[in-house]
Short mmCIF file of C-alpha atoms in Angstrom, two decimals:
data_model
loop_
_atom_site.label_atom_id
_atom_site.label_comp_id
_atom_site.label_asym_id
_atom_site.label_seq_id
_atom_site.Cartn_x
_atom_site.Cartn_y
_atom_site.Cartn_z
CA MET A 246 -9.41 -45.36 22.47
CA ASN A 247 -8.37 -43.54 19.60
CA THR A 248 -4.61 -43.43 20.14
CA ARG A 249 -4.01 -41.21 16.54
CA LYS A 250 -0.44 -40.32 16.39
CA PRO A 251 -0.46 -36.47 15.89
CA VAL A 252 0.32 -35.30 12.06
CA PHE A 253 1.99 -31.68 12.29
CA ASN A 254 2.00 -28.38 9.71
CA LYS A 255 5.77 -29.23 9.47
CA ASP A 256 5.02 -32.87 8.11
CA VAL A 257 2.83 -32.12 5.19
CA LEU A 258 3.71 -29.02 4.14
CA ASN A 259 4.53 -27.75 0.65
CA ASN A 260 7.09 -25.52 -0.60
CA ASN A 261 5.24 -24.14 -4.00
CA PHE A 262 5.91 -20.45 -3.26
CA ALA A 263 8.43 -18.04 -4.04
CA TYR A 264 9.30 -14.56 -2.46
CA VAL A 265 9.12 -11.48 -4.09
CA ASP A 266 9.71 -7.92 -3.07
CA GLY A 267 6.65 -5.36 -2.21
CA MET A 268 8.55 -2.82 -4.25
CA ARG A 269 7.93 -4.46 -7.57
CA THR A 270 5.33 -4.22 -10.07
CA VAL A 271 2.43 -6.86 -10.70
CA ALA A 272 3.85 -7.42 -14.15
CA GLU A 273 7.51 -8.47 -12.40
CA ALA A 274 5.51 -10.61 -9.80
CA ILE A 275 3.61 -12.70 -12.69
CA ASN A 276 7.19 -13.26 -14.34
CA VAL A 277 8.76 -14.44 -10.86
CA ALA A 278 5.40 -16.97 -10.80
CA THR A 279 5.92 -18.09 -14.07
CA THR A 280 9.70 -18.52 -13.48
CA ASN A 281 9.32 -20.25 -10.34
CA GLN A 282 6.08 -22.17 -11.25
CA VAL A 283 4.21 -20.99 -8.41
CA ASN A 284 0.87 -19.54 -7.66
CA ILE A 285 1.69 -18.01 -4.16
CA LEU A 286 3.83 -15.10 -3.68
CA ILE A 287 5.27 -14.27 -0.48
CA VAL A 288 6.35 -10.52 0.46
CA GLU A 289 9.41 -10.54 2.29
CA LYS A 290 9.94 -8.98 5.90
CA ARG A 291 12.28 -5.95 5.71
CA HIS A 292 13.49 -6.08 9.18
CA ASP A 293 12.68 -8.13 12.10
CA HIS A 294 9.62 -6.39 13.43
CA ASP A 295 8.25 -6.27 10.06
CA GLU A 296 5.27 -9.01 8.74
CA TYR A 297 5.09 -11.49 5.88
CA GLY A 298 2.45 -10.22 3.32
CA MET A 299 0.87 -12.81 0.40
CA VAL A 300 0.00 -12.12 -3.03
CA LEU A 301 -2.30 -14.60 -4.64
CA LEU A 302 -2.94 -14.98 -8.17
CA SER A 303 -6.72 -14.44 -7.63
CA ASP A 304 -5.48 -11.11 -5.98
CA ILE A 305 -3.79 -10.29 -9.32
CA ALA A 306 -7.00 -10.90 -11.18
CA ARG A 307 -9.24 -9.30 -8.43
CA LYS A 308 -7.65 -5.94 -7.98
CA VAL A 309 -5.52 -5.42 -11.39
CA LEU A 310 -7.15 -7.49 -14.44
CA ALA A 311 -11.13 -6.90 -13.22
CA VAL A 312 -10.53 -3.43 -12.51
CA ASP A 313 -8.35 -2.65 -15.76
CA LYS A 314 -5.43 -1.19 -13.75
CA SER A 315 -1.68 -1.32 -15.54
CA PRO A 316 0.09 -4.15 -14.07
CA GLU A 317 3.26 -2.19 -15.08
CA ARG A 318 2.31 0.69 -12.66
CA THR A 319 0.74 -1.19 -9.89
CA ASN A 320 2.96 -2.20 -7.43
CA ILE A 321 2.53 -5.62 -5.09
CA TYR A 322 2.36 -3.56 -1.65
CA GLU A 323 -1.08 -2.18 -3.23
CA ILE A 324 -2.56 -5.46 -3.48
CA MET A 325 -0.89 -7.56 -0.82
CA ASN A 326 -2.21 -9.28 2.31
CA LYS A 327 -0.18 -8.04 5.07
CA PRO A 328 0.15 -9.71 7.93
CA VAL A 329 -0.80 -13.01 6.33
CA PHE A 330 -2.56 -15.49 8.72
CA SER A 331 0.04 -18.28 9.38
CA VAL A 332 -0.18 -21.15 11.54
CA PRO A 333 2.88 -22.67 13.53
CA ALA A 334 5.18 -25.55 12.35
CA GLU A 335 4.02 -27.43 15.61
CA MET A 336 0.19 -27.63 14.88
CA ASP A 337 -1.68 -30.39 14.87
CA VAL A 338 -3.30 -30.76 10.89
CA ARG A 339 -6.55 -31.53 12.85
CA TYR A 340 -6.00 -28.18 14.35
CA THR A 341 -5.07 -26.51 11.17
CA ALA A 342 -8.25 -27.98 9.31
CA ARG A 343 -10.50 -26.34 12.09
CA LEU A 344 -8.96 -22.94 11.90
CA PHE A 345 -9.07 -22.76 8.39
CA GLU A 346 -12.89 -24.16 8.49
CA ARG A 347 -13.23 -20.81 10.91
CA PHE A 348 -11.39 -18.38 9.17
CA ASP A 349 -12.89 -19.51 5.57
CA ILE A 350 -9.27 -19.81 4.30
CA ASN A 351 -7.70 -22.45 2.45
CA LYS A 352 -3.93 -22.20 2.88
CA ALA A 353 -1.63 -20.48 5.14
CA PRO A 354 2.43 -20.47 5.41
CA VAL A 355 3.89 -22.68 7.97
CA ILE A 356 5.81 -20.30 10.75
CA GLU A 357 8.67 -21.21 12.75
CA ASN A 358 10.90 -19.00 14.61
CA GLY A 359 9.50 -16.17 12.87
CA LYS A 360 10.34 -17.62 9.77
CA ILE A 361 8.50 -19.43 7.04
CA LEU A 362 9.16 -22.94 6.43
CA GLY A 363 6.36 -23.84 3.88
CA PHE A 364 3.07 -23.49 3.11
CA VAL A 365 0.10 -25.61 3.99
CA SER A 366 -3.17 -26.25 2.11
CA TYR A 367 -6.16 -28.61 2.67
CA ASP A 368 -4.72 -30.68 -0.21
CA ASP A 369 -1.66 -31.34 1.87
CA ILE A 370 -3.61 -31.69 5.17
CA VAL A 371 -5.77 -34.40 3.44
CA LEU A 372 -3.56 -36.13 1.30
CA LYS A 373 -0.41 -36.28 3.13
CA GLY A 374 -1.79 -35.97 7.00
CA MET A 375 -4.73 -38.37 7.35
CA CYS A 376 -4.13 -41.85 6.01
CA SER A 377 -0.15 -41.62 6.49
CA GLN A 378 -0.43 -43.50 10.08
CA LYS A 379 -2.26 -46.53 8.94
CA MET B 1232 2.14 3.18 -6.96
CA ARG B 1233 -0.69 5.45 -5.76
CA PHE B 1234 -0.74 9.09 -5.96
CA LYS B 1235 -2.86 12.07 -4.41
CA LEU B 1236 -3.36 15.26 -6.09
CA ILE B 1237 -3.21 18.25 -3.74
CA VAL B 1238 -5.00 21.37 -4.91
CA ALA B 1239 -3.87 24.89 -3.13
CA PHE B 1240 -5.56 27.97 -3.95
CA VAL B 1241 -3.08 30.50 -2.33
CA ASP B 1242 -2.25 34.02 -2.14
CA ASP B 1243 -0.04 34.84 -4.92
CA ASP B 1244 2.39 36.24 -2.60
CA CYS B 1245 3.08 33.35 -0.84
CA THR B 1246 3.02 30.56 -3.81
CA ASP B 1247 6.68 30.52 -3.73
CA LYS B 1248 7.07 29.78 -0.09
CA VAL B 1249 3.84 26.98 -0.10
CA MET B 1250 5.85 25.39 -3.21
CA ASP B 1251 9.26 25.21 -1.35
CA ALA B 1252 7.71 23.63 1.56
CA ALA B 1253 5.88 21.28 -0.30
CA ARG B 1254 9.12 19.95 -1.75
CA GLU B 1255 10.93 19.83 1.48
CA ALA B 1256 8.11 17.56 2.52
CA GLY B 1257 8.35 15.07 -0.05
CA ALA B 1258 6.20 16.87 -3.31
CA THR B 1259 8.09 15.79 -6.44
CA GLY B 1260 6.63 18.43 -8.57
CA ALA B 1261 3.94 21.31 -9.20
CA THR B 1262 2.13 23.25 -11.77
CA VAL B 1263 1.01 26.63 -11.04
CA ILE B 1264 -2.04 28.20 -12.30
CA ASN B 1265 -1.65 31.88 -12.20
CA HIS B 1266 -4.48 34.76 -12.00
CA ALA B 1267 -6.91 32.87 -10.36
CA ARG B 1268 -9.39 34.76 -8.86
CA GLY B 1269 -11.16 34.13 -5.48
CA GLU B 1270 -12.64 35.19 -2.30
CA GLY B 1271 -13.08 33.78 0.86
CA ILE B 1272 -15.55 34.06 4.11
CA LYS B 1273 -15.39 37.62 3.80
CA LYS B 1274 -15.84 39.69 0.63
CA ARG B 1275 -12.70 42.18 0.66
CA LYS B 1276 -13.67 45.77 -0.39
CA THR B 1277 -11.67 48.57 -1.04
CA PHE B 1278 -11.96 51.58 1.07
CA MET B 1279 -14.49 52.96 -1.34
CA GLY B 1280 -16.94 50.32 -1.17
CA LEU B 1281 -15.80 48.59 -4.35
CA GLY B 1282 -15.20 44.75 -4.45
CA LEU B 1283 -11.53 43.81 -4.35
CA ASP B 1284 -10.34 40.72 -6.34
CA ILE B 1285 -7.97 39.14 -4.66
CA GLN B 1286 -5.17 37.65 -6.73
CA ARG B 1287 -5.04 34.02 -5.99
CA ASP B 1288 -2.70 31.16 -7.75
CA VAL B 1289 -3.68 27.79 -7.84
CA ILE B 1290 -1.08 25.25 -7.34
CA LEU B 1291 -1.20 21.48 -7.88
CA PHE B 1292 0.95 18.61 -6.67
CA LEU B 1293 1.08 15.24 -7.64
CA VAL B 1294 2.36 13.59 -4.44
CA GLU B 1295 2.41 9.78 -3.46
CA GLU B 1296 -0.26 8.37 -1.36
CA HIS B 1297 1.96 7.97 2.09
CA MET B 1298 3.49 11.46 2.22
CA SER B 1299 0.22 13.47 1.45
CA ARG B 1300 -1.31 14.30 4.52
CA HIS B 1301 2.53 15.52 5.65
CA ILE B 1302 2.50 17.95 2.70
CA LEU B 1303 -0.96 19.11 2.93
CA GLU B 1304 -0.65 19.71 6.20
CA THR B 1305 2.83 21.60 5.70
CA ILE B 1306 1.20 23.56 2.94
CA SER B 1307 -1.52 24.54 6.03
CA THR B 1308 1.30 25.71 8.10
CA VAL B 1309 3.56 27.53 5.64
CA GLY B 1310 0.31 29.02 4.00
CA GLU B 1311 -0.94 30.03 7.51
CA PHE B 1312 -4.45 28.94 6.20
CA ASP B 1313 -6.02 28.16 9.68
CA THR B 1314 -4.44 31.31 11.42
CA ASN B 1315 -5.44 33.83 9.06
CA SER B 1316 -8.94 34.28 7.32
CA GLY B 1317 -8.77 34.09 3.53
CA LYS B 1318 -5.25 33.02 3.02
CA GLY B 1319 -5.95 30.11 1.23
CA ILE B 1320 -7.42 26.49 1.18
CA ALA B 1321 -5.86 23.12 0.01
CA ILE B 1322 -7.69 20.06 -0.72
CA GLN B 1323 -6.65 16.66 -1.56
CA LEU B 1324 -7.79 14.10 -4.18
CA ASP B 1325 -7.62 10.28 -5.03
CA VAL B 1326 -5.84 9.92 -8.19
CA GLU B 1327 -6.88 6.90 -10.29
CA ASP B 1328 -3.97 6.40 -12.19
CA ALA B 1329 -1.04 8.43 -13.43
CA VAL B 1330 1.74 8.44 -16.41
CA GLY B 1331 4.92 10.40 -17.13
CA VAL B 1332 5.67 9.95 -13.78
CA ALA B 1333 8.37 7.29 -14.06
CA HIS B 1334 11.41 9.25 -12.83
CA GLN B 1335 9.01 10.34 -9.80
CA VAL B 1336 8.45 6.61 -8.78
CA GLU B 1337 12.09 5.86 -8.85
CA GLU B 1338 13.19 8.48 -6.46
CA LEU B 1339 9.80 7.78 -4.56
CA SER B 1340 10.19 4.02 -4.03
CA LYS B 1341 13.63 4.44 -1.93
CA GLU B 1342 11.78 6.83 0.42
CA ILE B 1343 8.27 4.42 0.94
CA GLU B 1344 10.23 1.22 1.34
CA ASP B 1345 9.42 1.42 5.30
CA GLN B 1346 6.05 2.52 5.09
CA ILE B 1347 4.07 -0.37 3.24
#
């Protein structure tokens, strides 16, 4: 009988992300990422019925650098992913892993009461969530 | 910020009306090219049977993408494009990039915040 104690997303999440406004330019956003030493940028909700957006550095590389757009004239809202795929804080990391596999993603914000608590990635799930219950 | 280019071909007597309405609808500027010649589905003829050139203006609007549909439809309504044959047409094109519009961008940012 396997009596594995569940490990939740909120137990393993990381806080390596920063907030950026959707109207900011890509150049300004790169500055925010550098200053905060993060590679995930979250676009804030503007009101209760809005949704979070997300910009990864890979988005900037693919949608700005690769197609030779000007970072000063491109806004974050043009390249963000919104709404962002998120996972509940109280979800067991086993299910998070299955969900990531099914939707072919490797990181997602952890949501509780409509607010972002942090981020969870494959690294967090494996390193903090698998062998902690020895 | 992404822009669209609206090109309107209108009778020169309603150029001002169309420009005012477009500004009202959110266009931040316009360029007019005068003395264009054009014809619609029916060639206009004088009563002598000679061809009659209609004086047209070409109006160029560089507009923010979220507002462009509303502006385009406003131009059509005000210019009576769909109700009267030969009054004019307008088209909307994607713009790759635009410079010299920094001041417009500042103004437009406030307007489109809720739409992104």
